XYZ file of C-alpha atoms in Angstrom:
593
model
C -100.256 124.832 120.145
C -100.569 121.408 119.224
C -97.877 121.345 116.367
C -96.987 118.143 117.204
C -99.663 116.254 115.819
C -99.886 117.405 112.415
C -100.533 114.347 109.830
C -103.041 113.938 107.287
C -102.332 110.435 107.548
C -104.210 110.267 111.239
C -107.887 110.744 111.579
C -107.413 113.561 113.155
C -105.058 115.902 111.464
C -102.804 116.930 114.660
C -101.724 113.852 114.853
C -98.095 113.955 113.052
C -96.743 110.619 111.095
C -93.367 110.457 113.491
C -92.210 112.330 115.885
C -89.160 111.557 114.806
C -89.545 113.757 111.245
C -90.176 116.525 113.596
C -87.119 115.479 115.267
C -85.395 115.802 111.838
C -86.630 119.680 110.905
C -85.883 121.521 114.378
C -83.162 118.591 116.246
C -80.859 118.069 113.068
C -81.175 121.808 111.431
C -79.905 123.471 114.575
C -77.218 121.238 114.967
C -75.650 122.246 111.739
C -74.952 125.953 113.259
C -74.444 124.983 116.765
C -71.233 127.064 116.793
C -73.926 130.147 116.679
C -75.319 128.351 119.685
C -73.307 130.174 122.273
C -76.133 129.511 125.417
C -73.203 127.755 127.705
C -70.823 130.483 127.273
C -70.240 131.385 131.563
C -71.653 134.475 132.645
C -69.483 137.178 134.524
C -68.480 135.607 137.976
C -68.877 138.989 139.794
C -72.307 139.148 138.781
C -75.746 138.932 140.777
C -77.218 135.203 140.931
C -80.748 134.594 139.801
C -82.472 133.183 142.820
C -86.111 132.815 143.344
C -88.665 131.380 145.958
C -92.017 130.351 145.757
C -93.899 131.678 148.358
C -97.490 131.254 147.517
C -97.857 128.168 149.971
C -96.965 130.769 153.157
C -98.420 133.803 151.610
C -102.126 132.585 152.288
C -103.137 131.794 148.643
C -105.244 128.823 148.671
C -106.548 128.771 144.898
C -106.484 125.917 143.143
C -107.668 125.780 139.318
C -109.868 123.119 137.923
C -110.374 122.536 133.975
C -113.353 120.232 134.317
C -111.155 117.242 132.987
C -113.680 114.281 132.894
C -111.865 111.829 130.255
C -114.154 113.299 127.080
C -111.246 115.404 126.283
C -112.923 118.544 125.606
C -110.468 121.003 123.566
C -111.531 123.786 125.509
C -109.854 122.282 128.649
C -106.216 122.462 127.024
C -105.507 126.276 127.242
C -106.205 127.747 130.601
C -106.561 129.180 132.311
C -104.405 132.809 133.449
C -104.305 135.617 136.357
C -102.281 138.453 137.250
C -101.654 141.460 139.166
C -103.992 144.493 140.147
C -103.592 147.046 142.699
C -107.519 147.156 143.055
C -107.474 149.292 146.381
C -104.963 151.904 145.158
C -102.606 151.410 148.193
C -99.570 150.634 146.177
C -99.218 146.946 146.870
C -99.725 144.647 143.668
C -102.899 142.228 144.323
C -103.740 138.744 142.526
C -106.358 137.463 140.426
C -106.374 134.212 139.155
C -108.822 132.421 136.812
C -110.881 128.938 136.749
C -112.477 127.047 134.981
C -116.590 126.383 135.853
C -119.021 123.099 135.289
C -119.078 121.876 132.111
C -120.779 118.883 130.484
C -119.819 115.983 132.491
C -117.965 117.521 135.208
C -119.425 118.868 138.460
C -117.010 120.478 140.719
C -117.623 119.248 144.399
C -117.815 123.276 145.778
C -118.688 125.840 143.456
C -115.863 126.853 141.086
C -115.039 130.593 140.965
C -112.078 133.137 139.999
C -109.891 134.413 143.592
C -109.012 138.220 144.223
C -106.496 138.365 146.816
C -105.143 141.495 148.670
C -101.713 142.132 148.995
C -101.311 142.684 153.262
C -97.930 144.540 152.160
C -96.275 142.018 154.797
C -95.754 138.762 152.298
C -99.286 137.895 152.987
C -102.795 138.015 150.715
C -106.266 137.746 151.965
C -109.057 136.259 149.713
C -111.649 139.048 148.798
C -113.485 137.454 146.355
C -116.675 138.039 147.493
C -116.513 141.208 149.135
C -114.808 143.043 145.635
C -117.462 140.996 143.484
C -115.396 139.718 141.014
C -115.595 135.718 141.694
C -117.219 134.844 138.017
C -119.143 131.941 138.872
C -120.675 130.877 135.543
C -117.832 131.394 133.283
C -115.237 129.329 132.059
C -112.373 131.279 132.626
C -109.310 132.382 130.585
C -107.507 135.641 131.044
C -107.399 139.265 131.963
C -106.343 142.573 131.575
C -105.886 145.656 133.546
C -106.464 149.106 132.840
C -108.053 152.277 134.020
C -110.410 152.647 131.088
C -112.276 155.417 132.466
C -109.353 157.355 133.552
C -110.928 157.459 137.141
C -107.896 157.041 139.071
C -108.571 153.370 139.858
C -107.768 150.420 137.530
C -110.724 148.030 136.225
C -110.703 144.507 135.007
C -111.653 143.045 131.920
C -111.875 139.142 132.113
C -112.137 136.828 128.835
C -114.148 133.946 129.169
C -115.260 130.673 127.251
C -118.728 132.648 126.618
C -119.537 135.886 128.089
C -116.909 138.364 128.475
C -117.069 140.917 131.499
C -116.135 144.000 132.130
C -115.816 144.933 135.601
C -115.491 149.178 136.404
C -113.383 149.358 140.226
C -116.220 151.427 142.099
C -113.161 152.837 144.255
C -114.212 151.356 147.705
C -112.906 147.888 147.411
C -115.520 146.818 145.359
C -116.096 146.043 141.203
C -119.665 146.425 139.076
C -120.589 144.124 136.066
C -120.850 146.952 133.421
C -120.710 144.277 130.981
C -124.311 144.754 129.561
C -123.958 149.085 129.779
C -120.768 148.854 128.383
C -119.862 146.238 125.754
C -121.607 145.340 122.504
C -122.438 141.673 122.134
C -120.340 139.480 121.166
C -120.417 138.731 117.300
C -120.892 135.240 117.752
C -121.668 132.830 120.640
C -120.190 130.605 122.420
C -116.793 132.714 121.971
C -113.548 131.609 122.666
C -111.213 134.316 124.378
C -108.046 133.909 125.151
C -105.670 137.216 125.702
C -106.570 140.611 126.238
C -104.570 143.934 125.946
C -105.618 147.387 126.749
C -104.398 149.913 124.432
C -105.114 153.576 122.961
C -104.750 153.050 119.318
C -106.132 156.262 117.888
C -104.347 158.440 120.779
C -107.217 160.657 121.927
C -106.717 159.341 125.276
C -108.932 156.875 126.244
C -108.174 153.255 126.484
C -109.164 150.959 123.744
C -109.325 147.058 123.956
C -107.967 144.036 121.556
C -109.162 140.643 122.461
C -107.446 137.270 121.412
C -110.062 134.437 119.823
C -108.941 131.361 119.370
C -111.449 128.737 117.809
C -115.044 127.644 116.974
C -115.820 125.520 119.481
C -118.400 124.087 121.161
C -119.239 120.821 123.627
C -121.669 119.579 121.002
C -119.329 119.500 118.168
C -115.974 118.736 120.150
C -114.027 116.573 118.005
C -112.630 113.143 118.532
C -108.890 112.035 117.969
C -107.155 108.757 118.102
C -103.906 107.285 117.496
C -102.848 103.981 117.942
C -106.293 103.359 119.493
C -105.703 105.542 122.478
C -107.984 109.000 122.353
C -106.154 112.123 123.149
C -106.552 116.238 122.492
C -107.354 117.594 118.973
C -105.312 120.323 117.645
C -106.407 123.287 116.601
C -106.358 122.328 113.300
C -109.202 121.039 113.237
C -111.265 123.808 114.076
C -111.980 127.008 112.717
C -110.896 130.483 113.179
C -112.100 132.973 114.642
C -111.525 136.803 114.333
C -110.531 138.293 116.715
C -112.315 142.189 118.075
C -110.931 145.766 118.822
C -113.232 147.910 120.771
C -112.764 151.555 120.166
C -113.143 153.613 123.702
C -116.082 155.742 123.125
C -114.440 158.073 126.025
C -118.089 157.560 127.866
C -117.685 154.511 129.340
C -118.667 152.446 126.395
C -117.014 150.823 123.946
C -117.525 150.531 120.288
C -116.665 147.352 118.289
C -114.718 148.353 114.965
C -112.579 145.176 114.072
C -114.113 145.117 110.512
C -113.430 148.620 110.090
C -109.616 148.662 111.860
C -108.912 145.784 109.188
C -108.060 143.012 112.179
C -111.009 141.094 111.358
C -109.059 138.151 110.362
C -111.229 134.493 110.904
C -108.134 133.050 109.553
C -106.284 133.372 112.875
C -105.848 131.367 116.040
C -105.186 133.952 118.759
C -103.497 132.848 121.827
C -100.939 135.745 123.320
C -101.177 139.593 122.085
C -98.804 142.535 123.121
C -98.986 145.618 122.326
C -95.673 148.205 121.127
C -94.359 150.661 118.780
C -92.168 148.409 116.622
C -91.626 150.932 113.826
C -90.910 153.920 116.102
C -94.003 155.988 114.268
C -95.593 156.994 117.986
C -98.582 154.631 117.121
C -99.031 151.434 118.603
C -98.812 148.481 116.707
C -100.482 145.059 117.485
C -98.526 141.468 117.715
C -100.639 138.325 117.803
C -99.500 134.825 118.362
C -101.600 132.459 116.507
C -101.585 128.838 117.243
C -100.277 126.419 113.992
C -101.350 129.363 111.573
C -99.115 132.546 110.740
C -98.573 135.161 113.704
C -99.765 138.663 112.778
C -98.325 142.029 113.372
C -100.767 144.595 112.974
C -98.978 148.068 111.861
C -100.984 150.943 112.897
C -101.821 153.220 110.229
C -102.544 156.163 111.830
C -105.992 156.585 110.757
C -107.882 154.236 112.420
C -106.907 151.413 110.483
C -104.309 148.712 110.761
C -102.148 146.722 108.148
C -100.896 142.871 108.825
C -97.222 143.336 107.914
C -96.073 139.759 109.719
C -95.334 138.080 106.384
C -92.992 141.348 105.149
C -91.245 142.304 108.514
C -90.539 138.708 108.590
C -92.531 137.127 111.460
C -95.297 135.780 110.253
C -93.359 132.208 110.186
C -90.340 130.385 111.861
C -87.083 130.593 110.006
C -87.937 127.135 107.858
C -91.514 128.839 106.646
C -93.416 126.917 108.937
C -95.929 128.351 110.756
C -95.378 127.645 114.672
C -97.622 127.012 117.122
C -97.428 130.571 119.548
C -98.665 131.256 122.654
C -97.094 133.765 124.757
C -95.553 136.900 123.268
C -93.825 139.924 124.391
C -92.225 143.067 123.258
C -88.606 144.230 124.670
C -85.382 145.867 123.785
C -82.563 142.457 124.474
C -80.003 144.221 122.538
C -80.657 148.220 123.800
C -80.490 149.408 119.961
C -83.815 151.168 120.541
C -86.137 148.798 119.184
C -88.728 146.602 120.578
C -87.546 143.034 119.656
C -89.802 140.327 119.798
C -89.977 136.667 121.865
C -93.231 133.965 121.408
C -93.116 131.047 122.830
C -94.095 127.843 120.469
C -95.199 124.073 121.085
C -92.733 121.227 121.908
C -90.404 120.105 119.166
C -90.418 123.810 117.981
C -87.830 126.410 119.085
C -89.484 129.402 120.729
C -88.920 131.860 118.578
C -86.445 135.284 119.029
C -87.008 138.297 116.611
C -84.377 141.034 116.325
C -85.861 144.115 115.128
C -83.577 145.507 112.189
C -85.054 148.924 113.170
C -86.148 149.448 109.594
C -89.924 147.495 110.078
C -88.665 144.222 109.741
C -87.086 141.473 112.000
C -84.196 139.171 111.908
C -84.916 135.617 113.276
C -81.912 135.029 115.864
C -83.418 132.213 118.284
C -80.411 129.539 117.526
C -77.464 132.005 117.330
C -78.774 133.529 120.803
C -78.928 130.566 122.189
C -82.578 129.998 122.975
C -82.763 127.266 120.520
C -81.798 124.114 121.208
C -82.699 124.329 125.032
C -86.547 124.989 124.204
C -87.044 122.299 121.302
C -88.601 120.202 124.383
C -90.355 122.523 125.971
C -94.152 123.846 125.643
C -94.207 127.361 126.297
C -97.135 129.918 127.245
C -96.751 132.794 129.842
C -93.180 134.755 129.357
C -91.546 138.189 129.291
C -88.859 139.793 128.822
C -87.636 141.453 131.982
C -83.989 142.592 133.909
C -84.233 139.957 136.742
C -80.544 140.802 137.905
C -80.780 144.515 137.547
C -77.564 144.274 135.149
C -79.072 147.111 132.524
C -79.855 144.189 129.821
C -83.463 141.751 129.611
C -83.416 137.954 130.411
C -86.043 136.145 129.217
C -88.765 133.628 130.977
C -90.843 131.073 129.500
C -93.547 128.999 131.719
C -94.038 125.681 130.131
C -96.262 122.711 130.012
C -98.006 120.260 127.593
C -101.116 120.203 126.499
C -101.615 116.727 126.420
C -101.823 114.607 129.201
C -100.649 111.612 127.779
C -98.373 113.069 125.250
C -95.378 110.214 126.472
C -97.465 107.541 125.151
C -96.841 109.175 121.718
C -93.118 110.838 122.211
C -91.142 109.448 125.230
C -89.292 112.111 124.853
C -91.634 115.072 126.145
C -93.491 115.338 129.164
C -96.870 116.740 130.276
C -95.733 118.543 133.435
C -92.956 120.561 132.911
C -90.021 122.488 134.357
C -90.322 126.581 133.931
C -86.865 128.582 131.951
C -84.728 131.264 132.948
C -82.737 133.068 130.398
C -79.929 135.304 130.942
C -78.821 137.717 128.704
C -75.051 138.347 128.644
C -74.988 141.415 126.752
C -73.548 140.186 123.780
C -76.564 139.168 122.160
C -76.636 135.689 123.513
C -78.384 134.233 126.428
C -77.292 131.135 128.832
C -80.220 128.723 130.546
C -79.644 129.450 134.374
C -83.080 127.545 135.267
C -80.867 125.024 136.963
C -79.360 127.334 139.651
C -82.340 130.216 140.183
C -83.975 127.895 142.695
C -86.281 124.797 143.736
C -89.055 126.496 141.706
C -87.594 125.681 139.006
C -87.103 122.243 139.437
C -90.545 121.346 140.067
C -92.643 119.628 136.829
C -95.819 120.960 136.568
C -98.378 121.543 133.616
C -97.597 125.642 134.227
C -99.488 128.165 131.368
C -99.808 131.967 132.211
C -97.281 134.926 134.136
C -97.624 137.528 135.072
C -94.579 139.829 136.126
C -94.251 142.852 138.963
C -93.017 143.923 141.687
C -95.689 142.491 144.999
C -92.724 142.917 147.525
C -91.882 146.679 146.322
C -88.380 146.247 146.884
C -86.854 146.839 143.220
C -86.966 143.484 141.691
C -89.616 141.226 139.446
C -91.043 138.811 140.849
C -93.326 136.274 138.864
C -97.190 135.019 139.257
C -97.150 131.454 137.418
C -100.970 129.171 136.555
C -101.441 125.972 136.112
C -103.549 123.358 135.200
C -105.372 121.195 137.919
C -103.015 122.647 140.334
C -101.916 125.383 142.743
C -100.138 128.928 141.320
C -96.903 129.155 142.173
C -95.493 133.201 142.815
C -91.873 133.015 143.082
C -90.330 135.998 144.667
C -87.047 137.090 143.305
C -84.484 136.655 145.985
C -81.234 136.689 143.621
C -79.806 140.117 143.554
C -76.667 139.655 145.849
C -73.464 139.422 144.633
C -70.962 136.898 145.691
C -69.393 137.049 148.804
C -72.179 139.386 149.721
C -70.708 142.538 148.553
C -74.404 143.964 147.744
C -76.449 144.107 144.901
C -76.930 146.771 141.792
C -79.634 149.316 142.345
C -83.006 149.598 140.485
C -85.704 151.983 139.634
C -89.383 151.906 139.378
C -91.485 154.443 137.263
C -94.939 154.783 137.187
C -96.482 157.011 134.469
C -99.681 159.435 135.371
C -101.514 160.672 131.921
C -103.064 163.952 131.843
C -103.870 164.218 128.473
C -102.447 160.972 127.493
C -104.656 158.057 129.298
C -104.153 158.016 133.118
C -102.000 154.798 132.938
C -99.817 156.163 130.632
C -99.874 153.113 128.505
C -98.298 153.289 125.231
C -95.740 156.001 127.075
C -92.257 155.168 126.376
C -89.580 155.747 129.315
C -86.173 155.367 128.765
C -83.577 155.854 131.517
C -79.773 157.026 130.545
C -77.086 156.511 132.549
C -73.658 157.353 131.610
C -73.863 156.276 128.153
C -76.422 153.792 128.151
C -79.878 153.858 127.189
C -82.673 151.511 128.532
C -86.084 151.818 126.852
C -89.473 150.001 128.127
C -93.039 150.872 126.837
C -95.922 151.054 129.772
C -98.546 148.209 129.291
C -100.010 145.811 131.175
C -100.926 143.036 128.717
C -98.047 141.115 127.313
C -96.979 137.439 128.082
C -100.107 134.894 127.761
C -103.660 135.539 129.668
C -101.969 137.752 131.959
C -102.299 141.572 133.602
C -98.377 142.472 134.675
C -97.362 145.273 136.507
C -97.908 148.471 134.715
C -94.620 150.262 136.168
C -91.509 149.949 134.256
C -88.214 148.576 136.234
C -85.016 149.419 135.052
C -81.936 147.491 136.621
C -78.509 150.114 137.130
C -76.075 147.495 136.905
C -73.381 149.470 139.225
C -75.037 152.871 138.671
C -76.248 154.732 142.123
C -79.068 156.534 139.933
C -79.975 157.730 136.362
C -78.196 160.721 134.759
C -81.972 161.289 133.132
C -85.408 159.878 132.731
C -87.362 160.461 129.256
C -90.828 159.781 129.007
C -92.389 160.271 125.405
C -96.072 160.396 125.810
C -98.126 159.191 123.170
C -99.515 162.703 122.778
C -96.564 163.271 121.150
C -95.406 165.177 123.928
C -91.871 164.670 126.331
C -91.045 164.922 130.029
C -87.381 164.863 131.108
C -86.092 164.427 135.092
C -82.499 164.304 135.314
C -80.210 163.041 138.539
C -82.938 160.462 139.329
C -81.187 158.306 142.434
C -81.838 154.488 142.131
C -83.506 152.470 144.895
C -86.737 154.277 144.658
C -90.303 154.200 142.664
C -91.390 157.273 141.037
C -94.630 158.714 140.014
C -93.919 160.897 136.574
C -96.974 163.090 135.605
C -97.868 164.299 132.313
C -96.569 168.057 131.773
C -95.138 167.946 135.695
C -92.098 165.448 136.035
C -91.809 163.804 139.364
C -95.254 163.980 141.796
C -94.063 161.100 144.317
C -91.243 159.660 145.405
C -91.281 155.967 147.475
C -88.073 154.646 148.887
C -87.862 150.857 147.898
C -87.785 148.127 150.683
C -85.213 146.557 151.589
C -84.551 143.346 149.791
């Protein structure tokens, strides 16, 4: 996170000599190659526009987050806080939960603080039902989420990271959650724990959903460090703090979990944990485990097979940026930008450091390409957390999104050049391996400065397209509904399709499932998860834009049983339900855009 800053010269080791040497390593470098830097080249004329509108101020979402700021400059208060997307009630409608922060030495909140569930009304509209579902988390500090139907009940439950206590709430099925936190978790191996992001995930296969949860640092209010430069007191880095190792809980298939991070070999205290994902990089039918570690090496966590994973980040070449440096990650996700079959990678880094873009080779390692695909230069000012990669214009190929702010609130008395609220990216791809920054025509969101961290990514409209849930800090969330979609001249839009997986023996979300859709003679591939991005639960369907395709010749979906289900003459403009064993069980026209 706070790359930045890194000087042994300073009191405080964040703190770097000049920004200007930073300038040197990631402004001059790239301009040596910039005829790889293709990210002006003008898209296709014909195609859709990226368009988007925020709509949380009319939908009825009131939240706003608070991070206890008081002027002691508490690390703690840098990173959060997330939210996402659940369809708690089961009626098909994507709902919101967002996270906040609580009271914390020297700061107490004029109303009680708490988390927000709001329903989706299925008309543009959410009602808060906080109190009624249970789920408000009054006394902890909160940080992110994820989504799953551990218990393969039929409904999905939430598991919520905190600054302390972790909880685990089970969806009772009637609109209402129960703390099973106590029943249902071992304690935590050390307290006060920082957790960041969390990922449901069945590592050994046998059906039930496991869990991997992101720590950051050892922190506490006692100890919080002090840093100054040129007199004036700002953030710390994570430099100076610890490590902390992050935990794997191993579904016990009884509605407990087991904690077996020493034994799984992802034990690491050497790791800063901010954004995990979870994918089958290597194509072995196991899922594998990416970490993004703030200002120490990312891992990527090879499943073995056996219980047991190996840290192959430093061999399959992203363990460091292209120089050898380790970068300062937060948000991460898994996706297929150049349709070869393999799940490349994106993180997004600290200001003054490219994000990074990792082409998988297909043979277990990666290819750095973030300059020559043009995602370079035009994030070397920008602080990135929350992002995916997703098909916003339904053209068959995966833009990318990056939500960005600072972490320091007063980082322009140090850099003029970098701000603390910040303007949110849009990426197109253009098929050809290199993207273009549309941010400045896909709408007044994204023209508005503010200090944004997690997103989450589904459909809450239901009609085909991905719309995005964006935090912040100290502010209000912003969900921008994708309006783009249209051609010019209004000559209609391409078609999409949704697909929702059903496990039988395979868990009942189907995670770790891959789908791929064919049509004609392309191929589209997208793993089912929910946990990607940073502190976020996404939408666990997978969309697939058909460019000018009507509907899919076929759609594969590989279980991670081992087993395969194939549907063929699929039409577009529709969301389908694919069970384990028994193809399509539903069938839901999409609305109309």
């Amino acid at each position: 996170m706070h790359a930045l800053f890194r000087v042994a010269a300073s009191p405080c080791s964040r703190f770097r000599a000049s920004p200007c040497s930073r300038f040197a390593v990631f402004f001059l470098f790239p301009f040596l190659f910039l005829s790889c830097d293709l990210s002006n080249s003008p898209p296709d004329a014909t195609r859709p526009e990226m368009l988007f509108t925020d709509i949380a101020p009319s939908s009825g979402i009131s939240f706003r987050h608070a991070n206890g700021k008081t002027g002691q400059y508490y690390f703690l208060e840098t990173v959060a806080s997330g939210g996402g997307f659940v369809d708690y009630d089961g009626d098909g409608d994507l709902d919101i939960y967002l996270l906040n922060g609580s009271a914390i030495p020297g700061f107490v909140p004029d109303l009680p603080l708490s988390n927000a569930l709001y329903r989706n009304e299925g008309d543009g509209s959410f009602t808060d039902v906080t109190d009624q579902a249970g789920v408000g988390n009054p006394d902890g500090y909160g940080m992110g989420m994820a989504v799953a139907d551990y218990d393969n009940d039929g409904d999905d439950d939430l598991f919520v990271t905190n600054y302390g206590e972790n909880i685990l709430y089970r969806n009772e099925g009637n609109g209402t959650f129960r703390d099973v936190t106590g029943r249902a978790m071992p304690p935590l191996p050390r307290s006060p724990m920082f957790s960041t992001s969390a990922a449901f995930l069945d590592y050994d296969r046998d059906g039930h959903l496991d869990l991997y949860v992101c720590a950051y640092v050892e922190f506490d209010f006692e100890t919080n460090k002090r840093c100054i430069r040129d007199g004036i007191q700002s953030y710390c880095g994570p430099d100076i703090y610890d490590g902390a190792a992050d935990l794997l809980y191993r579904n016990n298939g009884d509605g407990t979990f087991s904690d077996v991070s020493s034994e799984a070999g992802i034990a690491n205290p050497d790791g800063k944990g901010l954004g995990v994902v979870g994918g089958d990089y290597d194509g072995d039918g196991w899922t594998d485990i990416f970490v993004a570690n703030d200002l120490t090496p990312d891992f990527l966590y090879r499943n073995n097979g056996d219980g047991t994973f190996t840290d192959m980040a430093l061999l399959a070449g992203v363990a460091y940026g292209e120089d050898g440096v380790a970068r300062a990650g937060m948000g991460v996700d898994f996706g297929d930008y150049d349709r070869n079959g393999t799940p490349d990678i994106y993180v997004t880094n600290f200001s003054l450091e490219p994000n990074s873009l990792h082409r998988n080779n297909g043979n277990g390692t990666f290819t750095e390409t973030t300059f020559g695909a043009g995602v370079g230069n035009t994030t070397l000012l920008s602080l990135g957390f929350g992002t995916a990669f997703k098909d916003f214009d339904h053209d068959g190929w995966l833009d990318i999104f990056a939500a960005n702010g600072h972490v320091i609130d007063n980082i322009s008395l140090f850099d003029p050049t970098v701000t603390y609220a910040q303007t949110n990216q849009l990426f197109r791809n253009e098929g050809n391996g290199v993207f273009t920054d549309v941010s400045a025509g896909a709408g007044a969101p994204f023209h508005v400065e503010r200090v944004h961290r997690g997103a989450a990514f589904g459909d809450v409209d239901n009609d085909g397209d991905v719309d995005i849930l964006v935090t912040t800090v100290n502010d209000v969330p912003l969900l921008l509904r994708n309006d783009g979609n249209e051609r010019p001249g209004g000559s209609g839009g391409p078609t999409s399709l949704l697909v929702a997986t059903e496990g039988v023996q395979s868990n009942r979300n189907g995670i770790g499932a891959r789908v791929t859709v064919v049509t004609d003679a392309v191929r589209q591939s997208r793993e089912i998860r929910s946990a990607y991005s940073y502190l976020a639960a996404n939408d666990l369907r997978a969309h697939f834009g058909l460019g000018a395709h009507d509907g899919a010749d076929s759609v594969i979906v590989d279980w991670p049983t081992g087993t395969r289900d194939v549907v063929t003459g699929v039409d577009g403009g529709q969301w389908i339900t694919i069970r384990e064993g028994a193809g399509i069980v539903s069938r839901t026209p999409l609305r109309p855009r």
